[in-house]
Amino acid sequence: MQIATWNVNSIRMRLGHIQQWLEKNPVDVLCLQETKVMDEQFPQDAFPGYTCAIAGQKSYNGVAILSKIKPTAISVGFAPILGAEVIGDLDVQKRLIHIQIQSIEIINVYVPNGQSIGSEKYEYKLCWLRALYQYLSHFTSLKLPVCVCGDWNIAPTDLDIYNPENKQDHIMASPPERQAFEDFLSLNFQDSLRRFSQESEQFTWWDYRAGSFRRNHGWRIDHILISSWLHSRAKNCWIDREPRGWEQPSDHTPVILELDIENIAILLN
Amino acid sequence: MQIATWNVNSIRMRLGHIQQWLEKNPVDVLCLQETKVMDEQFPQDAFPGYTCAIAGQKSYNGVAILSKIKPTAISVGFAPILGAEVIGDLDVQKRLIHIQIQSIEIINVYVPNGQSIGSEKYEYKLCWLRALYQYLSHFTSLKLPVCVCGDWNIAPTDLDIYNPENKQDHIMASPPERQAFEDFLSLNFQDSLRRFSQESEQFTWWDYRAGSFRRNHGWRIDHILISSWLHSRAKNCWIDREPRGWEQPSDHTPVILELDIENIAILLN
DNA sequence: GCTCGTCTCG
DNA sequence: CGAGACGAGC
């Protein structure tokens, strides 16, 4: 069973790329971020064989999960777990969607970017990450098998940046952000790529500006985290750089996790 | 010798179409309107074999003439003939360019649209047309061979509109605009298409809106006018509808005039 | 750089 | 409907 994550930076602009990629990479689950469309305009019919769970908004953000198996449950935002009173406005921006398939909880996140250290958006990012911690604690305390995919906008270590010196004041690399990422791992989540490789330059995002991709000035900020039940069942995890080189690409490229679990989709279909 | 006119509605967006069209229609002179780029950004190198005479501005308007023969003279706007004091601000918008090749004066115009009868822009259009009358009088009084190509934003008669009834209050069909067009003919210019055909539905422009092209709700507003020396040398004039049917087309399509004059370009090259 | 919304123009 | 400008966000 394969689960992938990809920040597509507009599903409308990237529809062709997504279809092309799925053709060659028929993953069972594809988590998308930055769809940037309202639910009414999401191209649900453009992915034959997949069911779409969507949570969109106009212009910014928006997440979706395509899955071959029809989910047994879908929920959007923190509220269903943490309660609407507790999370305040944190669900206004559509950044989290959750589905359950095959008794696995799949959570797709688009963590706020944070703009710059100390900005109002930075505080929002840290606040949102604290809510995510509470949210994920709920699942881990129940010992459920959880897979958290997404654009985390955090490079966990200096191995994950093209030029790590003097980046501690840079958004996505500041100590508070990295601490927040560490906190998730302390819930017994594993960063699945690092289960299989300790190499540097395993980037998932290259800024559109300044020829970053050509010069390989990238960051690893898209991650798939897995809870303990899935650790031993993780077979491989890798980054597919190819789509970043296509014409008019997203600035992110997909990460794929392969699990040693039979795909019941095939059995069911 | 062939001379064509085409309002391309952005040379940047239409570059491929223009190149494709020139491949099949290697006219000697191509007059373009609504290039919508400043001179620095005009893709001069994109037309091998052609010299570019350009007069552009940001966002709106902009005219250019591509010619196989290098012009012996180029001028922009009314001022070189009428004097800067006389024409006031009429040259701020880039709507007129003139070249001389083979002792023929080629004038390329993008007549203001006029928006709606009685509006300020309508007055500007009529004012601009009066200036054009003075401008052309200069050439005709000298008995020079003149070819005036362009988007005139005037349908000369009811033959030139898809549904002529009740269009006398419509921009491009109002009596004052038609009178202005008549005035040019009284300078002994001929509307070269009408030299060869009196048929209706010889349209050159179809609004992007309301499926106008599909329903053939068009207008003939792009014209090539020729002064008396050229009348007998005009061999044919026609409209090429094809580019209007291409993907992401301009809303206008080219008009081509064939003159029975040897193309010295071939002799010179 | 690239995509979005909103605006103006035709 | 389809151009371009402009400003936001990342």
PDB file of C-alpha atoms in Angstrom, chain B residues 27-219:
ATOM      1  CA  VAL B  27       3.210  38.277 -46.474  1.00  0.00           C
ATOM      2  CA  ASP B  28       5.640  41.075 -47.240  1.00  0.00           C
ATOM      3  CA  VAL B  29       4.158  43.434 -44.686  1.00  0.00           C
ATOM      4  CA  LEU B  30       2.166  42.636 -41.554  1.00  0.00           C
ATOM      5  CA  CYS B  31       0.515  45.433 -39.586  1.00  0.00           C
ATOM      6  CA  LEU B  32      -0.258  44.531 -35.975  1.00  0.00           C
ATOM      7  CA  GLN B  33      -2.503  46.302 -33.483  1.00  0.00           C
ATOM      8  CA  GLU B  34      -2.937  45.977 -29.720  1.00  0.00           C
ATOM      9  CA  THR B  35       0.550  44.664 -29.169  1.00  0.00           C
ATOM     10  CA  LYS B  36       0.228  45.791 -25.510  1.00  0.00           C
ATOM     11  CA  VAL B  37       3.956  45.875 -24.818  1.00  0.00           C
ATOM     12  CA  MET B  38       6.532  48.556 -24.361  1.00  0.00           C
ATOM     13  CA  ASP B  39       9.174  48.751 -27.086  1.00  0.00           C
ATOM     14  CA  GLU B  40      11.881  47.136 -24.925  1.00  0.00           C
ATOM     15  CA  GLN B  41       9.789  43.982 -24.583  1.00  0.00           C
ATOM     16  CA  PHE B  42       8.681  43.668 -28.204  1.00  0.00           C
ATOM     17  CA  PRO B  43       9.940  40.279 -29.479  1.00  0.00           C
ATOM     18  CA  GLN B  44      11.828  41.683 -32.452  1.00  0.00           C
ATOM     19  CA  ASP B  45      13.906  38.513 -32.908  1.00  0.00           C
ATOM     20  CA  ALA B  46      10.855  36.279 -33.110  1.00  0.00           C
ATOM     21  CA  PHE B  47      10.238  37.100 -36.788  1.00  0.00           C
ATOM     22  CA  PRO B  48      13.262  36.072 -38.831  1.00  0.00           C
ATOM     23  CA  GLY B  49      13.302  37.725 -42.217  1.00  0.00           C
ATOM     24  CA  TYR B  50      11.273  40.679 -40.973  1.00  0.00           C
ATOM     25  CA  THR B  51      12.235  44.135 -39.789  1.00  0.00           C
ATOM     26  CA  CYS B  52      10.066  45.497 -36.987  1.00  0.00           C
ATOM     27  CA  ALA B  53       8.826  49.079 -36.764  1.00  0.00           C
ATOM     28  CA  ILE B  54       7.250  49.406 -33.333  1.00  0.00           C
ATOM     29  CA  ALA B  55       5.314  51.903 -31.233  1.00  0.00           C
ATOM     30  CA  GLY B  56       4.223  50.364 -27.967  1.00  0.00           C
ATOM     31  CA  GLN B  57       2.927  51.305 -24.575  1.00  0.00           C
ATOM     32  CA  LYS B  58       2.160  49.448 -21.378  1.00  0.00           C
ATOM     33  CA  SER B  59      -1.066  47.467 -21.137  1.00  0.00           C
ATOM     34  CA  TYR B  60      -3.106  49.129 -23.848  1.00  0.00           C
ATOM     35  CA  ASN B  61      -2.868  49.852 -27.580  1.00  0.00           C
ATOM     36  CA  GLY B  62       0.501  49.549 -29.295  1.00  0.00           C
ATOM     37  CA  VAL B  63       1.070  49.074 -33.034  1.00  0.00           C
ATOM     38  CA  ALA B  64       3.838  47.505 -35.093  1.00  0.00           C
ATOM     39  CA  ILE B  65       4.710  46.806 -38.712  1.00  0.00           C
ATOM     40  CA  LEU B  66       6.730  43.777 -39.732  1.00  0.00           C
ATOM     41  CA  SER B  67       8.228  44.097 -43.200  1.00  0.00           C
ATOM     42  CA  LYS B  68      10.533  41.940 -45.281  1.00  0.00           C
ATOM     43  CA  ILE B  69      12.054  45.014 -46.820  1.00  0.00           C
ATOM     44  CA  LYS B  70      13.799  47.407 -44.491  1.00  0.00           C
ATOM     45  CA  PRO B  71      11.755  50.635 -44.446  1.00  0.00           C
ATOM     46  CA  THR B  72      13.310  53.759 -45.916  1.00  0.00           C
ATOM     47  CA  ALA B  73      11.454  55.783 -43.272  1.00  0.00           C
ATOM     48  CA  ILE B  74       9.573  55.167 -40.019  1.00  0.00           C
ATOM     49  CA  SER B  75       7.416  57.598 -38.077  1.00  0.00           C
ATOM     50  CA  VAL B  76       5.174  57.266 -35.058  1.00  0.00           C
ATOM     51  CA  GLY B  77       1.987  59.205 -34.367  1.00  0.00           C
ATOM     52  CA  PHE B  78       0.421  62.278 -35.930  1.00  0.00           C
ATOM     53  CA  ALA B  79       3.033  64.757 -34.749  1.00  0.00           C
ATOM     54  CA  PRO B  80       5.638  64.292 -37.541  1.00  0.00           C
ATOM     55  CA  ILE B  81       3.042  65.433 -40.082  1.00  0.00           C
ATOM     56  CA  LEU B  82       0.566  67.585 -38.176  1.00  0.00           C
ATOM     57  CA  GLY B  83       2.936  69.093 -35.620  1.00  0.00           C
ATOM     58  CA  ALA B  84       3.065  68.445 -31.889  1.00  0.00           C
ATOM     59  CA  GLU B  85       1.274  71.709 -31.023  1.00  0.00           C
ATOM     60  CA  VAL B  86      -1.728  70.880 -33.180  1.00  0.00           C
ATOM     61  CA  ILE B  87      -2.413  67.330 -32.036  1.00  0.00           C
ATOM     62  CA  GLY B  88      -2.120  67.907 -28.293  1.00  0.00           C
ATOM     63  CA  ASP B  89      -2.276  64.620 -26.334  1.00  0.00           C
ATOM     64  CA  LEU B  90      -3.435  62.505 -29.288  1.00  0.00           C
ATOM     65  CA  ASP B  91      -0.070  60.757 -29.600  1.00  0.00           C
ATOM     66  CA  VAL B  92       0.116  59.689 -25.938  1.00  0.00           C
ATOM     67  CA  GLN B  93      -1.747  56.511 -26.816  1.00  0.00           C
ATOM     68  CA  LYS B  94       0.269  54.552 -29.361  1.00  0.00           C
ATOM     69  CA  ARG B  95      -2.193  54.054 -32.190  1.00  0.00           C
ATOM     70  CA  LEU B  96      -0.415  55.024 -35.399  1.00  0.00           C
ATOM     71  CA  ILE B  97       2.815  54.015 -37.080  1.00  0.00           C
ATOM     72  CA  HIS B  98       3.971  54.714 -40.601  1.00  0.00           C
ATOM     73  CA  ILE B  99       6.693  53.216 -42.751  1.00  0.00           C
ATOM     74  CA  GLN B 100       7.807  53.843 -46.277  1.00  0.00           C
ATOM     75  CA  ILE B 101       8.882  50.906 -48.423  1.00  0.00           C
ATOM     76  CA  GLN B 102       9.206  50.720 -52.176  1.00  0.00           C
ATOM     77  CA  SER B 103       7.921  54.300 -52.327  1.00  0.00           C
ATOM     78  CA  ILE B 104       4.651  53.104 -50.829  1.00  0.00           C
ATOM     79  CA  GLU B 105       3.525  54.743 -47.627  1.00  0.00           C
ATOM     80  CA  ILE B 106       2.155  52.140 -45.253  1.00  0.00           C
ATOM     81  CA  ILE B 107       0.163  53.487 -42.333  1.00  0.00           C
ATOM     82  CA  ASN B 108      -1.008  51.237 -39.527  1.00  0.00           C
ATOM     83  CA  VAL B 109      -3.808  52.506 -37.282  1.00  0.00           C
ATOM     84  CA  TYR B 110      -5.597  51.310 -34.183  1.00  0.00           C
ATOM     85  CA  VAL B 111      -8.638  53.581 -34.061  1.00  0.00           C
ATOM     86  CA  PRO B 112     -10.036  54.108 -30.533  1.00  0.00           C
ATOM     87  CA  ASN B 113     -12.958  51.848 -29.694  1.00  0.00           C
ATOM     88  CA  GLY B 114     -15.169  54.637 -28.319  1.00  0.00           C
ATOM     89  CA  GLN B 115     -16.892  52.509 -25.678  1.00  0.00           C
ATOM     90  CA  SER B 116     -20.457  53.868 -26.149  1.00  0.00           C
ATOM     91  CA  ILE B 117     -22.214  56.647 -28.010  1.00  0.00           C
ATOM     92  CA  GLY B 118     -21.901  59.963 -26.239  1.00  0.00           C
ATOM     93  CA  SER B 119     -19.219  58.866 -23.794  1.00  0.00           C
ATOM     94  CA  GLU B 120     -15.990  60.753 -23.323  1.00  0.00           C
ATOM     95  CA  LYS B 121     -14.196  57.967 -25.162  1.00  0.00           C
ATOM     96  CA  TYR B 122     -16.611  58.345 -28.055  1.00  0.00           C
ATOM     97  CA  GLU B 123     -15.694  62.017 -28.353  1.00  0.00           C
ATOM     98  CA  TYR B 124     -12.034  61.033 -28.224  1.00  0.00           C
ATOM     99  CA  LYS B 125     -12.616  58.547 -31.052  1.00  0.00           C
ATOM    100  CA  LEU B 126     -14.248  61.164 -33.287  1.00  0.00           C
ATOM    101  CA  CYS B 127     -11.502  63.647 -32.453  1.00  0.00           C
ATOM    102  CA  TRP B 128      -8.839  61.042 -33.265  1.00  0.00           C
ATOM    103  CA  LEU B 129     -10.566  60.276 -36.572  1.00  0.00           C
ATOM    104  CA  ARG B 130     -10.551  63.975 -37.509  1.00  0.00           C
ATOM    105  CA  ALA B 131      -6.822  64.078 -36.830  1.00  0.00           C
ATOM    106  CA  LEU B 132      -6.386  60.968 -38.974  1.00  0.00           C
ATOM    107  CA  TYR B 133      -8.297  62.722 -41.761  1.00  0.00           C
ATOM    108  CA  GLN B 134      -5.897  65.651 -41.644  1.00  0.00           C
ATOM    109  CA  TYR B 135      -2.966  63.250 -41.459  1.00  0.00           C
ATOM    110  CA  LEU B 136      -4.049  61.247 -44.499  1.00  0.00           C
ATOM    111  CA  SER B 137      -4.902  64.401 -46.439  1.00  0.00           C
ATOM    112  CA  HIS B 138      -1.248  65.293 -46.263  1.00  0.00           C
ATOM    113  CA  PHE B 139      -0.294  62.111 -48.142  1.00  0.00           C
ATOM    114  CA  THR B 140      -3.133  62.212 -50.659  1.00  0.00           C
ATOM    115  CA  SER B 141      -2.532  65.857 -51.504  1.00  0.00           C
ATOM    116  CA  LEU B 142       0.996  64.847 -52.463  1.00  0.00           C
ATOM    117  CA  LYS B 143      -0.506  62.054 -54.648  1.00  0.00           C
ATOM    118  CA  LEU B 144       1.589  59.466 -52.864  1.00  0.00           C
ATOM    119  CA  PRO B 145       0.729  55.769 -53.030  1.00  0.00           C
ATOM    120  CA  VAL B 146      -0.729  55.077 -49.573  1.00  0.00           C
ATOM    121  CA  CYS B 147      -1.980  51.908 -47.929  1.00  0.00           C
ATOM    122  CA  VAL B 148      -3.776  52.412 -44.590  1.00  0.00           C
ATOM    123  CA  CYS B 149      -4.170  49.199 -42.633  1.00  0.00           C
ATOM    124  CA  GLY B 150      -5.706  48.667 -39.266  1.00  0.00           C
ATOM    125  CA  ASP B 151      -8.427  48.086 -36.777  1.00  0.00           C
ATOM    126  CA  TRP B 152     -10.783  50.942 -37.532  1.00  0.00           C
ATOM    127  CA  ASN B 153     -13.442  50.004 -34.981  1.00  0.00           C
ATOM    128  CA  ILE B 154     -16.024  51.027 -37.596  1.00  0.00           C
ATOM    129  CA  ALA B 155     -18.351  48.793 -39.571  1.00  0.00           C
ATOM    130  CA  PRO B 156     -18.777  50.927 -42.715  1.00  0.00           C
ATOM    131  CA  THR B 157     -22.247  49.697 -43.709  1.00  0.00           C
ATOM    132  CA  ASP B 158     -25.002  47.359 -42.573  1.00  0.00           C
ATOM    133  CA  LEU B 159     -23.453  44.697 -44.799  1.00  0.00           C
ATOM    134  CA  ASP B 160     -20.620  44.588 -42.284  1.00  0.00           C
ATOM    135  CA  ILE B 161     -22.605  43.545 -39.173  1.00  0.00           C
ATOM    136  CA  TYR B 162     -24.184  40.213 -38.322  1.00  0.00           C
ATOM    137  CA  ASN B 163     -27.501  41.680 -37.279  1.00  0.00           C
ATOM    138  CA  PRO B 164     -27.684  45.234 -38.557  1.00  0.00           C
ATOM    139  CA  GLU B 165     -31.166  46.253 -37.410  1.00  0.00           C
ATOM    140  CA  ASN B 166     -31.164  48.693 -34.486  1.00  0.00           C
ATOM    141  CA  LYS B 167     -27.398  49.018 -34.496  1.00  0.00           C
ATOM    142  CA  GLN B 168     -27.356  52.740 -35.335  1.00  0.00           C
ATOM    143  CA  ASP B 169     -26.941  53.478 -31.627  1.00  0.00           C
ATOM    144  CA  HIS B 170     -24.232  50.886 -31.257  1.00  0.00           C
ATOM    145  CA  ILE B 171     -20.591  51.806 -31.054  1.00  0.00           C
ATOM    146  CA  MET B 172     -18.798  51.093 -34.363  1.00  0.00           C
ATOM    147  CA  ALA B 173     -22.033  51.573 -36.316  1.00  0.00           C
ATOM    148  CA  SER B 174     -23.243  55.058 -35.369  1.00  0.00           C
ATOM    149  CA  PRO B 175     -23.802  57.612 -38.161  1.00  0.00           C
ATOM    150  CA  PRO B 176     -20.945  59.923 -37.042  1.00  0.00           C
ATOM    151  CA  GLU B 177     -18.474  57.031 -37.130  1.00  0.00           C
ATOM    152  CA  ARG B 178     -19.711  55.890 -40.524  1.00  0.00           C
ATOM    153  CA  GLN B 179     -19.535  59.446 -41.766  1.00  0.00           C
ATOM    154  CA  ALA B 180     -15.920  59.608 -40.639  1.00  0.00           C
ATOM    155  CA  PHE B 181     -15.223  56.472 -42.623  1.00  0.00           C
ATOM    156  CA  GLU B 182     -16.993  57.921 -45.660  1.00  0.00           C
ATOM    157  CA  ASP B 183     -14.801  60.977 -45.341  1.00  0.00           C
ATOM    158  CA  PHE B 184     -11.705  58.824 -45.812  1.00  0.00           C
ATOM    159  CA  LEU B 185     -13.179  57.338 -48.961  1.00  0.00           C
ATOM    160  CA  SER B 186     -13.851  60.861 -50.232  1.00  0.00           C
ATOM    161  CA  LEU B 187     -10.081  61.428 -50.064  1.00  0.00           C
ATOM    162  CA  ASN B 188     -10.154  58.889 -52.885  1.00  0.00           C
ATOM    163  CA  PHE B 189      -9.276  55.931 -50.722  1.00  0.00           C
ATOM    164  CA  GLN B 190     -10.827  52.602 -51.552  1.00  0.00           C
ATOM    165  CA  ASP B 191     -11.961  49.995 -49.045  1.00  0.00           C
ATOM    166  CA  SER B 192      -9.980  47.254 -50.738  1.00  0.00           C
ATOM    167  CA  LEU B 193     -12.108  44.309 -49.638  1.00  0.00           C
ATOM    168  CA  ARG B 194     -15.153  45.941 -51.220  1.00  0.00           C
ATOM    169  CA  ARG B 195     -13.270  46.275 -54.490  1.00  0.00           C
ATOM    170  CA  PHE B 196     -13.513  42.507 -54.820  1.00  0.00           C
ATOM    171  CA  SER B 197     -16.624  41.472 -52.941  1.00  0.00           C
ATOM    172  CA  GLN B 198     -19.999  42.979 -52.016  1.00  0.00           C
ATOM    173  CA  GLU B 199     -21.040  40.044 -49.894  1.00  0.00           C
ATOM    174  CA  SER B 200     -22.280  40.266 -46.341  1.00  0.00           C
ATOM    175  CA  GLU B 201     -20.846  38.305 -43.415  1.00  0.00           C
ATOM    176  CA  GLN B 202     -17.274  39.179 -44.304  1.00  0.00           C
ATOM    177  CA  PHE B 203     -16.353  39.598 -40.685  1.00  0.00           C
ATOM    178  CA  THR B 204     -12.962  40.309 -39.140  1.00  0.00           C
ATOM    179  CA  TRP B 205     -13.922  40.490 -35.450  1.00  0.00           C
ATOM    180  CA  TRP B 206     -16.055  38.390 -33.139  1.00  0.00           C
ATOM    181  CA  ASP B 207     -16.498  39.348 -29.494  1.00  0.00           C
ATOM    182  CA  TYR B 208     -15.070  36.829 -27.039  1.00  0.00           C
ATOM    183  CA  ARG B 209     -18.356  36.913 -25.136  1.00  0.00           C
ATOM    184  CA  ALA B 210     -21.605  35.078 -25.772  1.00  0.00           C
ATOM    185  CA  GLY B 211     -20.133  32.518 -28.191  1.00  0.00           C
ATOM    186  CA  SER B 212     -20.056  35.115 -30.956  1.00  0.00           C
ATOM    187  CA  PHE B 213     -17.675  33.228 -33.229  1.00  0.00           C
ATOM    188  CA  ARG B 214     -19.587  29.968 -32.998  1.00  0.00           C
ATOM    189  CA  ARG B 215     -22.776  31.832 -33.891  1.00  0.00           C
ATOM    190  CA  ASN B 216     -20.932  33.979 -36.448  1.00  0.00           C
ATOM    191  CA  HIS B 217     -22.011  37.158 -34.719  1.00  0.00           C
ATOM    192  CA  GLY B 218     -19.186  39.160 -36.200  1.00  0.00           C
ATOM    193  CA  TRP B 219     -18.307  42.598 -37.486  1.00  0.00           C
TER     194      TRP B 219
END
